[in-house]
Structures are given as structure tokens and as C-alpha cells.
Amino acid sequence: DTEVTQTPKHLVMGMTNKKSLKCEQHMGHRAMYWYKQKAKKPPELMFVYSYEKLSINESVPSRFSPECPNSSLLNLHLHALQPEDSALYLCASSPGSGGPNEQFFGPGTRLTVL
Amino acid sequence: GESVGLHLPTLSVQEGDNSIINCAYSNSASDYFIWYKQESGKGPQFIIDIRSNMDKRQGQRVTVLLNKTVKHLSLQIAATQPGDSAVYFCAEILNSGYSTLTFGKGTMLLVSP
């Protein structure tokens, strides 16, 4: 299995809602990432998990809360979001060892905050 | 020809032409570079990579050139097809330990039949 899967594909939420984005990979990768991508812009790194521990937080607001329950799963919990948080949220994974490696991306979750 | 739109540079070519997409990267210490293709509504897809100790690498219909002197990367696509239409991003890895990517601005490639 060489895929990164993400659910849901689309999500519409109000500013008072709590929702979660889910990401899963079964490639045995030990590094997982969350990116945010606005239209016609490159992906921007949000969080990096390495061996199930949060290793990088790119100064992301606390209304975004990542969680890595195990080496195959990565969640992003959303609470009290703003309309400007509407974007494509991408998950990626990489082997996490042996030097720099390519990241494999999921299809993303299209989030709309009303 | 190539044009710079409001947000995303665009390269328009005819089917069968060769395409060259350029990228300027930011950190002379970067040691690994990747080209990704992103189709509408999808995540970025790996095309080809190159390490900093190389200046050229070839794949199927694609070639990546690296010029470390001027911090420039290019992607050449031979015999461009309509299915190549997408946004292309170069990415550099600055932190070898975690493979964190820094993406370039992206170029939209439009291929006309």
C-alpha cells in the first residue's frame, strides 16, 4: 500500500464547531506532516510528527491541534476556526530516517469555514 | 509562452512541445530537491528528485537540472501531453533530519491539443 488517505474529502463547518481531519498511511513511514494550502499558493508546513512525537510546530494557532495516536494515523482537531482558515489541508508522510526523503501526499481535505 | 499571472506564473505550450519550468530556490545549504505535480483537486505527486551532489537527473520524459552556483532548478518535460497540465512545484529540503520541505511558488502548465 503506497497511499496516504485523508478523510473527509470536503468539510464545511461553522466558527463554533469542533471537527477533526484524519490521515492514514500503511507504508511504515515514521514521519507525518500537516500542510495548509490556499488557492494558487504552495503548501505551507504546519506540523511535523517524527516517531509519533510532535517535533515541529510552525507557530500554528492553538485552534489547530494535532494528534498522532499511532505510527499510521495523524489527526488534526479543529475548534473555533475563522473564515480565513478555509483551505486545502494536506497530510504527508516520509520514511523518517536514512537522510532526506520524498514526502508522499494525500489528496487533501477541502475545508470551508462559514 | 510564459506569463506571470496575478498569483501563479503560467506556461502555455502545444501538445508535443518540450516544456521547461524554472525554479529559484532560497537556501544554498539545501541538499535535496524534488519536483511535484499537482492536478486540480489532488495532492502533490512526486515526479523526480535530485541530490545536491548531482547536476542532472533523468526520468521517463522528464529531466531535472540543478545549478547550485545560481541556486536554480529546472524541470524539462519532453513531448508534453494534455495530461501534463497541472501546477508544478519545486521543493527544497532544509532540515535533513525531518525532511521538511519548502515549496517554491509554483508554475501552472497548460497544454493545448
Tab-separated table of C-alpha atoms in Angstrom:
chain	number	residue	atom	x	y	z
A	1	ASP	CA	0.000	0.000	0.000
A	2	THR	CA	1.685	3.214	-1.184
A	3	GLU	CA	-1.143	5.604	-0.407
A	4	VAL	CA	-1.833	8.324	2.073
A	5	THR	CA	-5.564	8.591	2.679
A	6	GLN	CA	-7.435	11.524	4.143
A	7	THR	CA	-10.992	11.899	5.392
A	8	PRO	CA	-13.252	13.660	4.860
A	9	LYS	CA	-12.683	14.945	1.325
A	10	HIS	CA	-14.781	18.031	1.985
A	11	LEU	CA	-15.789	19.687	5.249
A	12	VAL	CA	-17.974	22.703	5.901
A	13	MET	CA	-18.066	23.993	9.466
A	14	GLY	CA	-19.214	26.984	11.441
A	15	MET	CA	-16.885	29.037	13.599
A	16	THR	CA	-18.231	27.455	16.799
A	17	ASN	CA	-17.964	23.851	15.595
A	18	LYS	CA	-15.417	21.222	16.604
A	19	LYS	CA	-14.302	18.834	13.886
A	20	SER	CA	-11.374	16.558	13.099
A	21	LEU	CA	-9.415	15.721	9.971
A	22	LYS	CA	-7.946	12.248	9.668
A	23	CYS	CA	-4.920	10.903	7.817
A	24	GLU	CA	-3.689	7.338	7.478
A	25	GLN	CA	-0.713	5.608	5.857
A	26	HIS	CA	0.422	1.985	5.875
A	27	MET	CA	3.858	2.389	4.324
A	28	GLY	CA	5.667	2.085	7.657
A	29	HIS	CA	6.655	5.736	7.494
A	30	ARG	CA	7.704	7.271	10.782
A	31	ALA	CA	7.351	10.960	9.878
A	32	MET	CA	3.982	12.568	9.180
A	33	TYR	CA	3.125	16.138	8.277
A	34	TRP	CA	0.222	18.576	8.079
A	35	TYR	CA	0.235	21.321	5.442
A	36	LYS	CA	-2.212	24.114	4.671
A	37	GLN	CA	-2.667	25.198	1.055
A	38	LYS	CA	-4.565	28.265	-0.133
A	39	ALA	CA	-5.694	28.556	-3.744
A	40	LYS	CA	-2.867	29.114	-6.253
A	41	LYS	CA	-0.278	29.016	-3.460
A	42	PRO	CA	2.248	26.359	-2.431
A	43	PRO	CA	1.604	24.140	0.586
A	44	GLU	CA	2.731	25.650	3.899
A	45	LEU	CA	4.034	23.382	6.632
A	46	MET	CA	2.028	23.349	9.872
A	47	PHE	CA	3.220	20.376	11.945
A	48	VAL	CA	5.724	17.534	11.783
A	49	TYR	CA	5.487	14.324	13.782
A	50	SER	CA	8.522	12.102	13.991
A	51	TYR	CA	8.167	8.675	15.634
A	52	GLU	CA	4.778	9.757	16.987
A	53	LYS	CA	6.171	12.816	18.735
A	54	LEU	CA	5.494	16.397	17.709
A	55	SER	CA	8.824	17.725	16.500
A	56	ILE	CA	7.895	20.888	14.601
A	57	ASN	CA	5.049	23.365	15.120
A	58	GLU	CA	5.337	26.234	12.662
A	59	SER	CA	3.729	28.768	15.023
A	60	VAL	CA	0.272	27.455	14.213
A	61	PRO	CA	-2.645	28.978	16.202
A	62	SER	CA	-3.939	26.801	19.032
A	63	ARG	CA	-7.321	26.411	17.327
A	64	PHE	CA	-5.487	23.715	15.315
A	65	SER	CA	-4.497	20.773	17.496
A	66	PRO	CA	-2.601	17.823	16.001
A	67	GLU	CA	-2.598	14.305	17.392
A	68	CYS	CA	-0.689	11.163	16.415
A	69	PRO	CA	-2.423	8.163	18.055
A	70	ASN	CA	-0.016	5.684	16.440
A	71	SER	CA	2.546	5.473	13.683
A	72	SER	CA	-0.101	5.062	10.967
A	73	LEU	CA	-2.570	7.750	11.990
A	74	LEU	CA	-2.473	11.527	12.178
A	75	ASN	CA	-5.377	13.728	13.209
A	76	LEU	CA	-5.937	17.464	13.120
A	77	HIS	CA	-8.540	18.715	15.581
A	78	LEU	CA	-10.255	21.965	14.683
A	79	HIS	CA	-12.037	24.306	17.076
A	80	ALA	CA	-13.249	27.895	16.806
A	81	LEU	CA	-11.838	28.366	13.322
A	82	GLN	CA	-12.036	31.583	11.331
A	83	PRO	CA	-13.205	32.004	7.714
A	84	GLU	CA	-9.589	32.691	6.692
A	85	ASP	CA	-8.746	29.138	7.776
A	86	SER	CA	-10.661	27.863	4.741
A	87	ALA	CA	-8.107	25.984	2.638
A	88	LEU	CA	-6.974	22.573	1.412
A	89	TYR	CA	-5.363	20.643	4.280
A	90	LEU	CA	-2.797	18.135	3.115
A	91	CYS	CA	-1.271	15.272	5.026
A	92	ALA	CA	2.033	13.719	4.004
A	93	SER	CA	4.372	11.013	5.227
A	94	SER	CA	8.009	10.083	4.704
A	95	PRO	CA	10.264	7.264	5.922
A	96	GLY	CA	11.715	9.492	8.625
A	97	SER	CA	15.205	8.021	8.610
A	98	GLY	CA	18.161	7.465	6.313
A	99	GLY	CA	18.554	11.076	5.307
A	100	PRO	CA	16.182	13.375	3.388
A	101	ASN	CA	13.420	11.576	1.548
A	102	GLU	CA	10.443	12.416	-0.591
A	103	GLN	CA	7.136	13.015	1.071
A	104	PHE	CA	4.034	11.191	-0.097
A	105	PHE	CA	0.938	13.378	-0.049
A	106	GLY	CA	-2.693	12.515	0.470
A	107	PRO	CA	-5.481	14.040	-1.656
A	108	GLY	CA	-6.307	16.631	0.989
A	109	THR	CA	-9.412	17.786	2.821
A	110	ARG	CA	-11.119	20.865	1.387
A	111	LEU	CA	-12.216	22.874	4.427
A	112	THR	CA	-14.708	25.729	4.307
A	113	VAL	CA	-15.328	27.776	7.458
A	114	LEU	CA	-18.542	29.792	7.429
B	1	GLY	CA	4.846	31.451	-23.931
B	2	GLU	CA	5.324	32.219	-20.239
B	3	SER	CA	3.352	34.835	-18.374
B	4	VAL	CA	3.145	35.874	-14.775
B	5	GLY	CA	-0.462	35.949	-13.641
B	6	LEU	CA	-1.839	37.652	-10.574
B	7	HIS	CA	-0.775	34.789	-8.331
B	8	LEU	CA	0.729	31.960	-10.358
B	9	PRO	CA	3.124	32.043	-13.320
B	10	THR	CA	1.678	30.175	-16.276
B	11	LEU	CA	3.413	28.373	-19.122
B	12	SER	CA	1.277	27.612	-22.188
B	13	VAL	CA	2.561	25.087	-24.726
B	14	GLN	CA	1.268	22.993	-27.601
B	15	GLU	CA	0.979	19.225	-27.358
B	16	GLY	CA	4.231	17.638	-28.467
B	17	ASP	CA	6.393	20.609	-27.500
B	18	ASN	CA	9.117	20.352	-24.909
B	19	SER	CA	8.394	22.319	-21.721
B	20	ILE	CA	10.875	23.902	-19.343
B	21	ILE	CA	9.740	25.012	-15.909
B	22	ASN	CA	12.148	27.022	-13.806
B	23	CYS	CA	12.570	27.489	-10.087
B	24	ALA	CA	14.859	29.598	-7.932
B	25	TYR	CA	15.480	28.106	-4.509
B	26	SER	CA	16.414	30.015	-1.417
B	27	ASN	CA	18.973	28.163	0.671
B	28	SER	CA	22.443	27.287	-0.599
B	29	ALA	CA	22.652	24.654	2.164
B	30	SER	CA	19.694	22.651	0.804
B	31	ASP	CA	20.845	19.174	-0.113
B	32	TYR	CA	17.820	17.593	-1.724
B	33	PHE	CA	15.299	18.864	-4.246
B	34	ILE	CA	12.017	17.470	-5.507
B	35	TRP	CA	9.615	18.376	-8.283
B	36	TYR	CA	5.944	17.778	-7.545
B	37	LYS	CA	2.960	17.873	-9.906
B	38	GLN	CA	-0.401	18.937	-8.513
B	39	GLU	CA	-3.555	18.435	-10.542
B	40	SER	CA	-6.731	20.262	-9.678
B	41	GLY	CA	-8.380	18.838	-6.558
B	42	LYS	CA	-5.492	16.483	-5.770
B	43	GLY	CA	-2.457	16.411	-3.528
B	44	PRO	CA	1.069	16.968	-4.874
B	45	GLN	CA	2.507	13.963	-6.695
B	46	PHE	CA	6.237	13.182	-6.793
B	47	ILE	CA	7.813	13.497	-10.258
B	48	ILE	CA	11.558	13.412	-9.842
B	49	ASP	CA	14.218	14.304	-7.291
B	50	ILE	CA	17.880	15.280	-7.300
B	51	ARG	CA	20.542	15.450	-4.630
B	52	SER	CA	22.890	18.404	-4.344
B	53	ASN	CA	25.916	16.335	-5.434
B	54	MET	CA	24.353	15.937	-8.900
B	55	ASP	CA	23.632	18.477	-11.629
B	56	LYS	CA	21.317	16.410	-13.824
B	57	ARG	CA	18.935	13.523	-13.425
B	58	GLN	CA	16.667	11.914	-15.999
B	59	GLY	CA	13.414	10.076	-15.639
B	60	GLN	CA	10.772	8.995	-18.081
B	61	ARG	CA	10.134	12.075	-20.285
B	62	VAL	CA	11.418	14.346	-17.511
B	63	THR	CA	14.844	15.779	-16.716
B	64	VAL	CA	15.828	17.885	-13.742
B	65	LEU	CA	18.807	20.228	-13.892
B	66	LEU	CA	20.426	21.749	-10.813
B	67	ASN	CA	22.706	24.785	-10.918
B	68	LYS	CA	23.978	25.346	-7.389
B	69	THR	CA	26.026	28.384	-8.379
B	70	VAL	CA	22.924	30.435	-9.068
B	71	LYS	CA	20.522	28.344	-6.913
B	72	HIS	CA	18.400	27.375	-9.885
B	73	LEU	CA	16.423	24.246	-10.636
B	74	SER	CA	14.626	23.369	-13.843
B	75	LEU	CA	12.234	20.654	-14.950
B	76	GLN	CA	12.194	19.659	-18.595
B	77	ILE	CA	9.239	17.684	-19.925
B	78	ALA	CA	9.702	16.104	-23.344
B	79	ALA	CA	6.808	15.750	-25.801
B	80	THR	CA	4.342	17.454	-23.463
B	81	GLN	CA	0.874	15.910	-23.358
B	82	PRO	CA	-2.507	17.348	-22.276
B	83	GLY	CA	-2.310	15.103	-19.196
B	84	ASP	CA	0.761	17.063	-18.111
B	85	SER	CA	-1.422	20.122	-17.483
B	86	ALA	CA	-1.100	20.880	-13.776
B	87	VAL	CA	0.701	23.116	-11.303
B	88	TYR	CA	4.353	22.190	-10.807
B	89	PHE	CA	6.178	22.957	-7.568
B	90	CYS	CA	9.839	22.652	-6.812
B	91	ALA	CA	10.687	21.908	-3.197
B	92	GLU	CA	13.926	22.015	-1.255
B	93	ILE	CA	14.762	20.183	1.916
B	94	LEU	CA	16.448	22.365	4.511
B	95	ASN	CA	16.377	20.060	7.517
B	96	SER	CA	17.711	16.652	6.612
B	97	GLY	CA	16.611	15.156	9.906
B	98	TYR	CA	12.892	15.586	9.287
B	99	SER	CA	12.788	16.028	5.514
B	100	THR	CA	10.822	19.248	5.901
B	101	LEU	CA	10.010	20.705	2.516
B	102	THR	CA	9.994	24.338	1.496
B	103	PHE	CA	7.996	24.778	-1.676
B	104	GLY	CA	8.630	27.272	-4.448
B	105	LYS	CA	5.794	29.442	-5.754
B	106	GLY	CA	4.656	27.023	-8.440
B	107	THR	CA	4.090	27.243	-12.185
B	108	MET	CA	0.885	26.319	-13.950
B	109	LEU	CA	1.494	24.334	-17.156
B	110	LEU	CA	-1.297	24.479	-19.745
B	111	VAL	CA	-1.008	22.082	-22.687
B	112	SER	CA	-3.205	22.685	-25.725
B	113	PRO	CA	-4.063	19.803	-28.081
